[in-house]
Coordinates of C-alpha atoms in Angstrom, one line a residue:
X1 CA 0.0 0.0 0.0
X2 CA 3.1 2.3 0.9
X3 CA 4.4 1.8 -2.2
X4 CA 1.4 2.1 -4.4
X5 CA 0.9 5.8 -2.8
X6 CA 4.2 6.5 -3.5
X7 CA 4.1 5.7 -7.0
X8 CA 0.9 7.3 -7.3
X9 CA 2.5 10.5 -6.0
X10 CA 5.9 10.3 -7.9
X11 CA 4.0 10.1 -11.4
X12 CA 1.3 12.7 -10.6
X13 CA 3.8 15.5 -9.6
X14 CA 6.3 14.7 -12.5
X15 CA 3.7 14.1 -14.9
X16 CA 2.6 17.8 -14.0
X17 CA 6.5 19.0 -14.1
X18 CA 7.3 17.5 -17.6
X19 CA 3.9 18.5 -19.3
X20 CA 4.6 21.9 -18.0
X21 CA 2.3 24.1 -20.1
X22 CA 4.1 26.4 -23.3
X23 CA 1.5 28.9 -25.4
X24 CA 2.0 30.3 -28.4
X25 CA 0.2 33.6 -27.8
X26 CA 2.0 36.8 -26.4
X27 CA 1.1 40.4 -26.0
X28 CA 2.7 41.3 -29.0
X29 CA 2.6 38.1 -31.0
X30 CA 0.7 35.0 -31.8
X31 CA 3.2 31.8 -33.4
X32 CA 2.3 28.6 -35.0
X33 CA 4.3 26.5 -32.8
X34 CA 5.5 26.0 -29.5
X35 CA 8.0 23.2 -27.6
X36 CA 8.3 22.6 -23.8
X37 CA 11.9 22.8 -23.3
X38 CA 13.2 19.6 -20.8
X39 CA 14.9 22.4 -17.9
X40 CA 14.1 25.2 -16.0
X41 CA 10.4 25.3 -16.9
X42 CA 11.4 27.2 -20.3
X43 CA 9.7 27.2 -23.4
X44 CA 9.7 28.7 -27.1
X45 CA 7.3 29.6 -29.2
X46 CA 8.1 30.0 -32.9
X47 CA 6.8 30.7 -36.5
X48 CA 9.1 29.6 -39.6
X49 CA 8.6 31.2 -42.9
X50 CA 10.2 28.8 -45.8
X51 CA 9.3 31.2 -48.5
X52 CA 12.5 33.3 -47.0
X53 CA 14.0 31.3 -44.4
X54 CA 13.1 33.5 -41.6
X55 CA 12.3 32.4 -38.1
X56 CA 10.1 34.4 -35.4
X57 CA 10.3 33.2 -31.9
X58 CA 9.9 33.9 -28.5
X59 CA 11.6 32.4 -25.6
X60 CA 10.2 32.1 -22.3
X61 CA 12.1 31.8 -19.4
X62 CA 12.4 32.5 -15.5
X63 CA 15.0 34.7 -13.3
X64 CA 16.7 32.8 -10.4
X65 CA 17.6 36.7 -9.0
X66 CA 16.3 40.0 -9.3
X67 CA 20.0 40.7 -10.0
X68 CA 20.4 37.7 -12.4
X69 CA 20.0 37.0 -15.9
X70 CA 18.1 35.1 -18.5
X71 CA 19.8 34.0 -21.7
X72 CA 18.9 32.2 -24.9
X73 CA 21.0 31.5 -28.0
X74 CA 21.4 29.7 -31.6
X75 CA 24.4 27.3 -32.0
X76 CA 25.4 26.8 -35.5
X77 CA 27.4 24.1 -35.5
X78 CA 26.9 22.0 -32.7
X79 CA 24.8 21.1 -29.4
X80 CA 26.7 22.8 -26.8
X81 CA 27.3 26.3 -25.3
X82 CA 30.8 26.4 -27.0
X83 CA 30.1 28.4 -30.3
X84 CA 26.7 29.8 -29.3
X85 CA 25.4 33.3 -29.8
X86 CA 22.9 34.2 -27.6
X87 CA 20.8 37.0 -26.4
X88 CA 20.8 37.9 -22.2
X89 CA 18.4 39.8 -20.5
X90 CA 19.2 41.5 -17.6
X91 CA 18.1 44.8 -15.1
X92 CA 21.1 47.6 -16.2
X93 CA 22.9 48.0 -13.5
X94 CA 22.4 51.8 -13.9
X95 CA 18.6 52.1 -14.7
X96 CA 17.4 49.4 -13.5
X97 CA 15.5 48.4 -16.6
X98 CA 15.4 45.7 -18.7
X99 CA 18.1 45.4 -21.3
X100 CA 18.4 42.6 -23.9
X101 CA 22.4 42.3 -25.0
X102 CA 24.1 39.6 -27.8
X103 CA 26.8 37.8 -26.5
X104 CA 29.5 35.1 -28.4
X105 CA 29.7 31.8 -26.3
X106 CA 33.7 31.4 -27.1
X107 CA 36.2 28.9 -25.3
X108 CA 37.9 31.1 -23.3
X109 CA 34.0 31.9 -21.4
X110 CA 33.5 28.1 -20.4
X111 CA 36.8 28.3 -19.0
X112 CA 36.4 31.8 -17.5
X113 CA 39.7 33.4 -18.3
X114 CA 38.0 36.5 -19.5
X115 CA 34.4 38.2 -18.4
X116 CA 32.0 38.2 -20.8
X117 CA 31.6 41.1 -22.9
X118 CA 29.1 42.2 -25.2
X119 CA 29.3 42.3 -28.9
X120 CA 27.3 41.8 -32.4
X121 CA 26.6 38.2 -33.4
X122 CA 28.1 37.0 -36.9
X123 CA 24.2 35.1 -37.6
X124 CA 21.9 37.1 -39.4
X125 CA 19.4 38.4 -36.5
X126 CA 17.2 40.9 -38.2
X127 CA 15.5 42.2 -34.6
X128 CA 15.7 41.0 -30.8
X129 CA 13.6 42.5 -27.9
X130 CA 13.0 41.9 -24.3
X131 CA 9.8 42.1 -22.3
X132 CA 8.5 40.8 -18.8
X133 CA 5.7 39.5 -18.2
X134 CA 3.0 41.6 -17.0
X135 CA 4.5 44.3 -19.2
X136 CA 6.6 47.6 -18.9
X137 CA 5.1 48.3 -15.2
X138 CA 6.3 44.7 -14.5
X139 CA 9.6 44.0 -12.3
X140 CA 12.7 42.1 -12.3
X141 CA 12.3 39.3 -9.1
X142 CA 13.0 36.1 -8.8
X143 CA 10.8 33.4 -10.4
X144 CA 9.7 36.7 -13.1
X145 CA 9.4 35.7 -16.4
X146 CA 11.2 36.9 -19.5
X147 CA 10.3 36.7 -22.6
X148 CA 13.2 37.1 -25.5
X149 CA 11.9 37.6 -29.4
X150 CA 14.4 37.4 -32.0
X151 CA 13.5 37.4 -35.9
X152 CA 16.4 35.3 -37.6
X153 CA 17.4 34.3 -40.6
X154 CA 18.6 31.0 -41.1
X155 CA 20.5 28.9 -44.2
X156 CA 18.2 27.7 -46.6
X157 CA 17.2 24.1 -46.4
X158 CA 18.7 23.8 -42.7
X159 CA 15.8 23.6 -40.5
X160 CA 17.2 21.8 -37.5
X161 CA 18.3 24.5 -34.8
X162 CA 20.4 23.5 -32.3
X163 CA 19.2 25.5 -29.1
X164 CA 21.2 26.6 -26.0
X165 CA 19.4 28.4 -23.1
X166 CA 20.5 29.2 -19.2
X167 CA 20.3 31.8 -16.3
X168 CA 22.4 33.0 -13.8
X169 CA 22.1 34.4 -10.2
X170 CA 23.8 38.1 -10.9
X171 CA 25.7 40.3 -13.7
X172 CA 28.8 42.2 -13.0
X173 CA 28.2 45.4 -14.8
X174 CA 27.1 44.1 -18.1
X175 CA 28.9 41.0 -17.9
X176 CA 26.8 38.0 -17.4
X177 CA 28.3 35.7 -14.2
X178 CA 28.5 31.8 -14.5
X179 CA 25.4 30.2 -14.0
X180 CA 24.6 27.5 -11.9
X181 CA 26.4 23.8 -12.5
X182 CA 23.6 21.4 -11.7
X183 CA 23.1 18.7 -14.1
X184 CA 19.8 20.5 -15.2
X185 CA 21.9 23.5 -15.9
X186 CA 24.4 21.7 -18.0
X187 CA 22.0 19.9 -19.7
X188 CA 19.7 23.1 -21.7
X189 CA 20.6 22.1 -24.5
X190 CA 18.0 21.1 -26.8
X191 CA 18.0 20.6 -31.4
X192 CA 14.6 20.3 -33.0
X193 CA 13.1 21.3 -36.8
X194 CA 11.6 24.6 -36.9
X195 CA 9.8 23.4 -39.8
X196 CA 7.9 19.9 -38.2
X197 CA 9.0 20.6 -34.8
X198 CA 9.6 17.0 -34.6
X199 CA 12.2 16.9 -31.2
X200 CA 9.0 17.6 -29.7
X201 CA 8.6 13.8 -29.2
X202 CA 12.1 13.0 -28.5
X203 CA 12.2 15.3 -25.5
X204 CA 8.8 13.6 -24.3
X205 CA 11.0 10.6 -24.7
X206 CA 13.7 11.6 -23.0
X207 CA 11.7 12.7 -19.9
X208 CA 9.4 9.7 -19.8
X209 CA 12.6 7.4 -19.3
X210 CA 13.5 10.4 -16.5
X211 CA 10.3 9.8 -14.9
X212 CA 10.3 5.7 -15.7
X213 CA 13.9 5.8 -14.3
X214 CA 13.5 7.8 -11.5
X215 CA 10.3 5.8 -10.2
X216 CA 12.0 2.3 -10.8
X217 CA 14.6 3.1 -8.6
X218 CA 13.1 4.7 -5.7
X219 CA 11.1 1.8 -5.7
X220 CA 13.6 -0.9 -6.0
X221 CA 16.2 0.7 -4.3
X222 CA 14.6 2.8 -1.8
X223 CA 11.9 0.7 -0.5
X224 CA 11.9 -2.9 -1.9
X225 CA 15.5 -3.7 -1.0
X226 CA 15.2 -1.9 2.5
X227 CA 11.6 -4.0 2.9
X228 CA 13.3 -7.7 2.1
X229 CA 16.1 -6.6 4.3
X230 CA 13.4 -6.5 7.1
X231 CA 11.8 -9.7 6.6
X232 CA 15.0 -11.5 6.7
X233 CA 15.7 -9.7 10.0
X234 CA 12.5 -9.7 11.9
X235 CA 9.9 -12.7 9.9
X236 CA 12.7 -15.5 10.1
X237 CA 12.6 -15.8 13.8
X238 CA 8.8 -16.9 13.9
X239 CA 9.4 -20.5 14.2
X240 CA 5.2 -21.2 13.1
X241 CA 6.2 -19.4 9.5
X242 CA 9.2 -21.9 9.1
X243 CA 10.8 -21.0 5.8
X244 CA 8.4 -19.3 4.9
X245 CA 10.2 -16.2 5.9
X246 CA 13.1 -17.3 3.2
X247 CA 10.7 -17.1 0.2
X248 CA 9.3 -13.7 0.7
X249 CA 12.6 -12.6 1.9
X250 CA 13.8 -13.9 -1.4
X251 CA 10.9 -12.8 -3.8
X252 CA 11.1 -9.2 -2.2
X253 CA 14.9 -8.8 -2.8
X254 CA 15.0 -10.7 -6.4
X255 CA 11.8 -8.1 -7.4
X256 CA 14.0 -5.3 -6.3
X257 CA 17.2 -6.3 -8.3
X258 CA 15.2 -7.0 -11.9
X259 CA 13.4 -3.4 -11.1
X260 CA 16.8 -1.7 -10.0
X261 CA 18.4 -3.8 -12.6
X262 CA 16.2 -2.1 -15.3
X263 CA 16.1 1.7 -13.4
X264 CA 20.0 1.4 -13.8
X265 CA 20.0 0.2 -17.6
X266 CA 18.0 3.2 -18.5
X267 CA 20.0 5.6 -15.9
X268 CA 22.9 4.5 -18.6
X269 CA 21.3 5.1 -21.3
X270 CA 19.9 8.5 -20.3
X271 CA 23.1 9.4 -19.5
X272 CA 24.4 8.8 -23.1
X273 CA 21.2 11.1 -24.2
X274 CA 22.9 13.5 -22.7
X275 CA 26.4 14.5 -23.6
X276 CA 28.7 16.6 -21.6
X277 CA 26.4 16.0 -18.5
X278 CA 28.5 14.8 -15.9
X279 CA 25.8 13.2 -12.4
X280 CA 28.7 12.8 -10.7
X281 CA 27.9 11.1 -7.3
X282 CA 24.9 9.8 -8.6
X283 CA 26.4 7.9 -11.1
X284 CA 29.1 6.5 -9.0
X285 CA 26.7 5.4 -6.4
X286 CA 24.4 4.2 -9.0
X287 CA 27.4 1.8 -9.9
X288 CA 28.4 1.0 -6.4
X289 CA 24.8 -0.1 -5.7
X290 CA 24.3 -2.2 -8.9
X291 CA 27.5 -4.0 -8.2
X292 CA 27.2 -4.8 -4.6
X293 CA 23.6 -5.8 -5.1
X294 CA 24.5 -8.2 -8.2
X295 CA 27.4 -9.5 -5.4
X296 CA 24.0 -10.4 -3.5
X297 CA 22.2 -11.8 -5.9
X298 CA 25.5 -14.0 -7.1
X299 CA 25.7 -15.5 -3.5
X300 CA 22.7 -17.2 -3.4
X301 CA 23.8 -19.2 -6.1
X302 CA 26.6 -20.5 -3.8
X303 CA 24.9 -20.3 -0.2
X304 CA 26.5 -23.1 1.9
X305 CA 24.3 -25.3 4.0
X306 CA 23.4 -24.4 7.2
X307 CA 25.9 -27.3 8.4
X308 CA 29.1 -26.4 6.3
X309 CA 31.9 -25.0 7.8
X310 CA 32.0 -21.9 5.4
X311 CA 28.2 -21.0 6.6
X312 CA 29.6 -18.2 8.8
X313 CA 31.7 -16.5 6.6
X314 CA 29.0 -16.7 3.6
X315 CA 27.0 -15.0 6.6
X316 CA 29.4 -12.0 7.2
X317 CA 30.1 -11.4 3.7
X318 CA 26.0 -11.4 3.0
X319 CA 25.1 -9.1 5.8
X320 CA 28.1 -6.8 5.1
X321 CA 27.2 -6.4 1.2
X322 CA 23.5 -6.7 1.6
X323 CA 23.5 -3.7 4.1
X324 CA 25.8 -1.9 2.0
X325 CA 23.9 -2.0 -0.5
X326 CA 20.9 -0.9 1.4
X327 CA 22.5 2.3 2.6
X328 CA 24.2 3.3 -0.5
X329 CA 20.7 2.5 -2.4
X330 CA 18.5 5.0 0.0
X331 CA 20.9 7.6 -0.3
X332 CA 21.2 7.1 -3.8
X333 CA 17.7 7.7 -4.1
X334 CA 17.9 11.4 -2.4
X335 CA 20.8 12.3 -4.4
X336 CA 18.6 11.2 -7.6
X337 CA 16.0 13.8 -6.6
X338 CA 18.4 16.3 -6.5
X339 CA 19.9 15.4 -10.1
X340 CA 16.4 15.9 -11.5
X341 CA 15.7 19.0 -9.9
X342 CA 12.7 17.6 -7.2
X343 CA 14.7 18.4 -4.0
X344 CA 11.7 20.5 -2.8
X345 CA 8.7 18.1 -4.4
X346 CA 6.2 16.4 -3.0
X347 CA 7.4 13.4 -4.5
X348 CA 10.4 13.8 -2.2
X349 CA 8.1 14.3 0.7
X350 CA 5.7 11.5 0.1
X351 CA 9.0 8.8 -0.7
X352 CA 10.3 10.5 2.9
X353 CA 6.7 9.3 4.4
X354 CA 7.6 5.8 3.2
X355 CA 10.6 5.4 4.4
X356 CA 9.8 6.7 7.8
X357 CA 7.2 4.3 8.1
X358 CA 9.3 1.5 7.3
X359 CA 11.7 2.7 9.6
X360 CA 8.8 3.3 12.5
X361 CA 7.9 -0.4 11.5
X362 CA 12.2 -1.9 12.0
X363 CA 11.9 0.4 15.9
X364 CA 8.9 -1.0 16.6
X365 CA 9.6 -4.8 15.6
X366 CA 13.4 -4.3 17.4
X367 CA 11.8 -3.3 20.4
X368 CA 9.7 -6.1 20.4
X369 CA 12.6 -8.4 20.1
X370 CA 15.0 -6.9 22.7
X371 CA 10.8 -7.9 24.6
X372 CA 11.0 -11.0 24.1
X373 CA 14.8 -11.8 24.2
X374 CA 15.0 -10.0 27.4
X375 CA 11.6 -12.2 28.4
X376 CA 13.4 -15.2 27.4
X377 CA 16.2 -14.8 28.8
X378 CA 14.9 -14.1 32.3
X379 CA 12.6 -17.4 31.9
X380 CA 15.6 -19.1 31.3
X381 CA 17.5 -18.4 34.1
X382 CA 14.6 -18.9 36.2
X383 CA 14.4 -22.7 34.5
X384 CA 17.7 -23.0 35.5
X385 CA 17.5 -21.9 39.5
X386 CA 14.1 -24.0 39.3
X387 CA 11.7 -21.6 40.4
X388 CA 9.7 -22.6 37.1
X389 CA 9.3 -26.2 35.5
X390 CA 11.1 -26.4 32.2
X391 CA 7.5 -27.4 30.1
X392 CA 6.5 -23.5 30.0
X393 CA 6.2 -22.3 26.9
X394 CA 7.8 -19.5 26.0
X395 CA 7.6 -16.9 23.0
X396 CA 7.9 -18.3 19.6
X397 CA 10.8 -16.0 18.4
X398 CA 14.2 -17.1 19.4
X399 CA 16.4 -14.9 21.1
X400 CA 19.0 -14.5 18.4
X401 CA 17.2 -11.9 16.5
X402 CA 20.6 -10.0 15.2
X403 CA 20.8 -11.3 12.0
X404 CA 21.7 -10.0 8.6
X405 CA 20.0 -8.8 5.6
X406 CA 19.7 -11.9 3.4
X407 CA 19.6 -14.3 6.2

């Protein structure tokens, strides 16, 4: 049931963050076409003329500071910031007012050797203009939007645009600062035809395997694995189940590796979608979990008897791995909302609920056991001294109730 909320939490808030709405009317303007951009809850609306090769558009996107900046730019030759020539809006530091400047994305600015300074673009742009929304009384704060026309002419019979857009917290005089290095910051980068606007589906693509990734793993990773680890801590000790507990202990963790198994596989994959994005310590705990939990599910294929000689080191290494694997898979999980920008969701806060549950659950069974060992325990030594005959019954957990994760 916990985990069926969940889910039905995680998909309903991203659902609503990836189908985040994108118009094509303005104040000034009504386009043919418009595209939800994958970050930053940007958009651009557009109108292509083939007769000429001219392209209207308007960019829509949101400042981060009222000091900041909001930029947007064509790259001819490639998908990346390198080479791009963009247009940044930004309050002048002396008026205060809204001012719209060109700017030429060179080497030297990803590696900040120089500031960035103004200058005309080498692309034909035949106009650019800057508004806000709610018009000229409106005012620069954070979460305003901006909206960036530009009239451009491109090269006949190339169609595909390769887009490049960002924002950054503040400007030092008219030169725009670095903006923030999350991975959705490094990753607004987007091509698509201005003529079929066909990357319209691939980025619907590409943030259905987020969403399908990103619920996979929180599932298999965050709660499953955590869940079996349970059973096989707390279930095996009723001696009326028998080994029973060993089944569901096993189903439970088995379920969790094909999911996580298939969450990770797409994590890959998404991560070859994107180019130049680096996740950092998501990725390497991604890894480090995947590996330690195919170590788990490679040791049942050689799990002594409970007789041999080897039984207790097969025992060590199990609990060791299998709780590593835990930890590093619940962590994991939080650092995956981060990467995808839902540090603050509700999806965060409802996969929070679950975990505290199951971790209310674990206190509230290891209480009970430290109960009955403690029960046990005195009942024994009472057996012993003979104040009580040794056919009482006692509890039917055993005492030892320390084990390890995969029994």
């Amino acid at each position: 049931m916990i985990i069926l909320f969940f889910l039905f939490l995680f998909i309903s808030h991203l659902s609503t963050a990836f189908s985040a709405h994108c118009s094509t009317v303005t104040a000034t303007k009504t386009f043919q076409k418009c595209i939800t951009l994958p970050t930053q809850q940007a958009s651009i609306a557009w109108t292509f003329h083939p007769h000429n090769a001219t392209l209207d558009l308007c960019f829509f996107g949101t400042f981060i500071s009222p000091s900041g900046w909001v930029g947007w730019g064509i790259n001819p030759t490639s998908p990346e910031m390198t080479g791009t020539r963009a247009l940044v809006a930004f309050p002048d530091p002396n008026s205060g007012q809204l001012v719209l400047l060109p700017y030429i994305l060179d080497p030297s600015v990803k590696l900040q050797k120089t500031p960035l300074l103004s200058r005309p673009l080498d692309i034909h742009l035949i106009s650019s203009s800057a508004t806000l929304y709610g018009g000229k009384m409106a005012t620069i704060h954070n979460g305003a939007t901006v909206q960036i026309y530009a009239t451009v002419k491109l090269v006949p019979n190339k169609t595909k645009i390769h887009h490049v857009w960002n924002r950054g917290l503040y400007v030092q005089g008219y030169s725009p600062t670095i903006h923030p290095t999350t991975s959705n910051d490094l990753s607004s980068i987007t091509t698509f035809d201005v003529l079929s606007g066909s990357a319209a589906t691939q980025h619907n693509n590409m943030d259905m395997l987020k969403l399908v990734h990103g619920i996979l793993n929180a599932i298999s990773w965050g709660i499953l694995l955590p869940t079996g680890a349970v059973t096989a801590r707390y279930l095996r000790h009723i001696q009326a189940l028998g080994p029973t507990w060993f089944y569901v202990h096993s189903g439970i963790q088995l379920s969790a590796f094909f999911f996580g198994t298939v969450g990770f596989a797409i994590g890959i994959r998404l991560g070859e979608m994107s180019p130049g994005v680096t996740y950092g310590l998501h990725r390497k705990l991604g890894f480090a979990a995947f590996s330690l939990g195919a170590l788990q599910t490679l040791a049942l294929l050689f799990r002594p008897k409970t007789t041999h000689k080897f039984r207790k080191y097969w025992k060590s290494y199990h609990h060791f791995v299998g709780y590593s694997c835990v930890v590093l898979g619940v962590v994991n999980v939080f650092q995956g909302f981060e990467v995808i920008g839902e540090g603050r969701s509700y999806a965060k806060l409802g996969y929070c609920l679950c975990l505290s549950t199951l971790v209310g659950v674990c206190i509230a069974l290891e209480v009970n056991s430290w109960v009955i060992f403690c029960r046990k325990s005195k009942e024994e030594k009472m057996r012993r001294e003979g104040l009580i005959s040794g056919s009482d019954k006692g509890s039917g957990i055993h005492s030892g109730t320390h084990s390890g994760v995969l029994g």
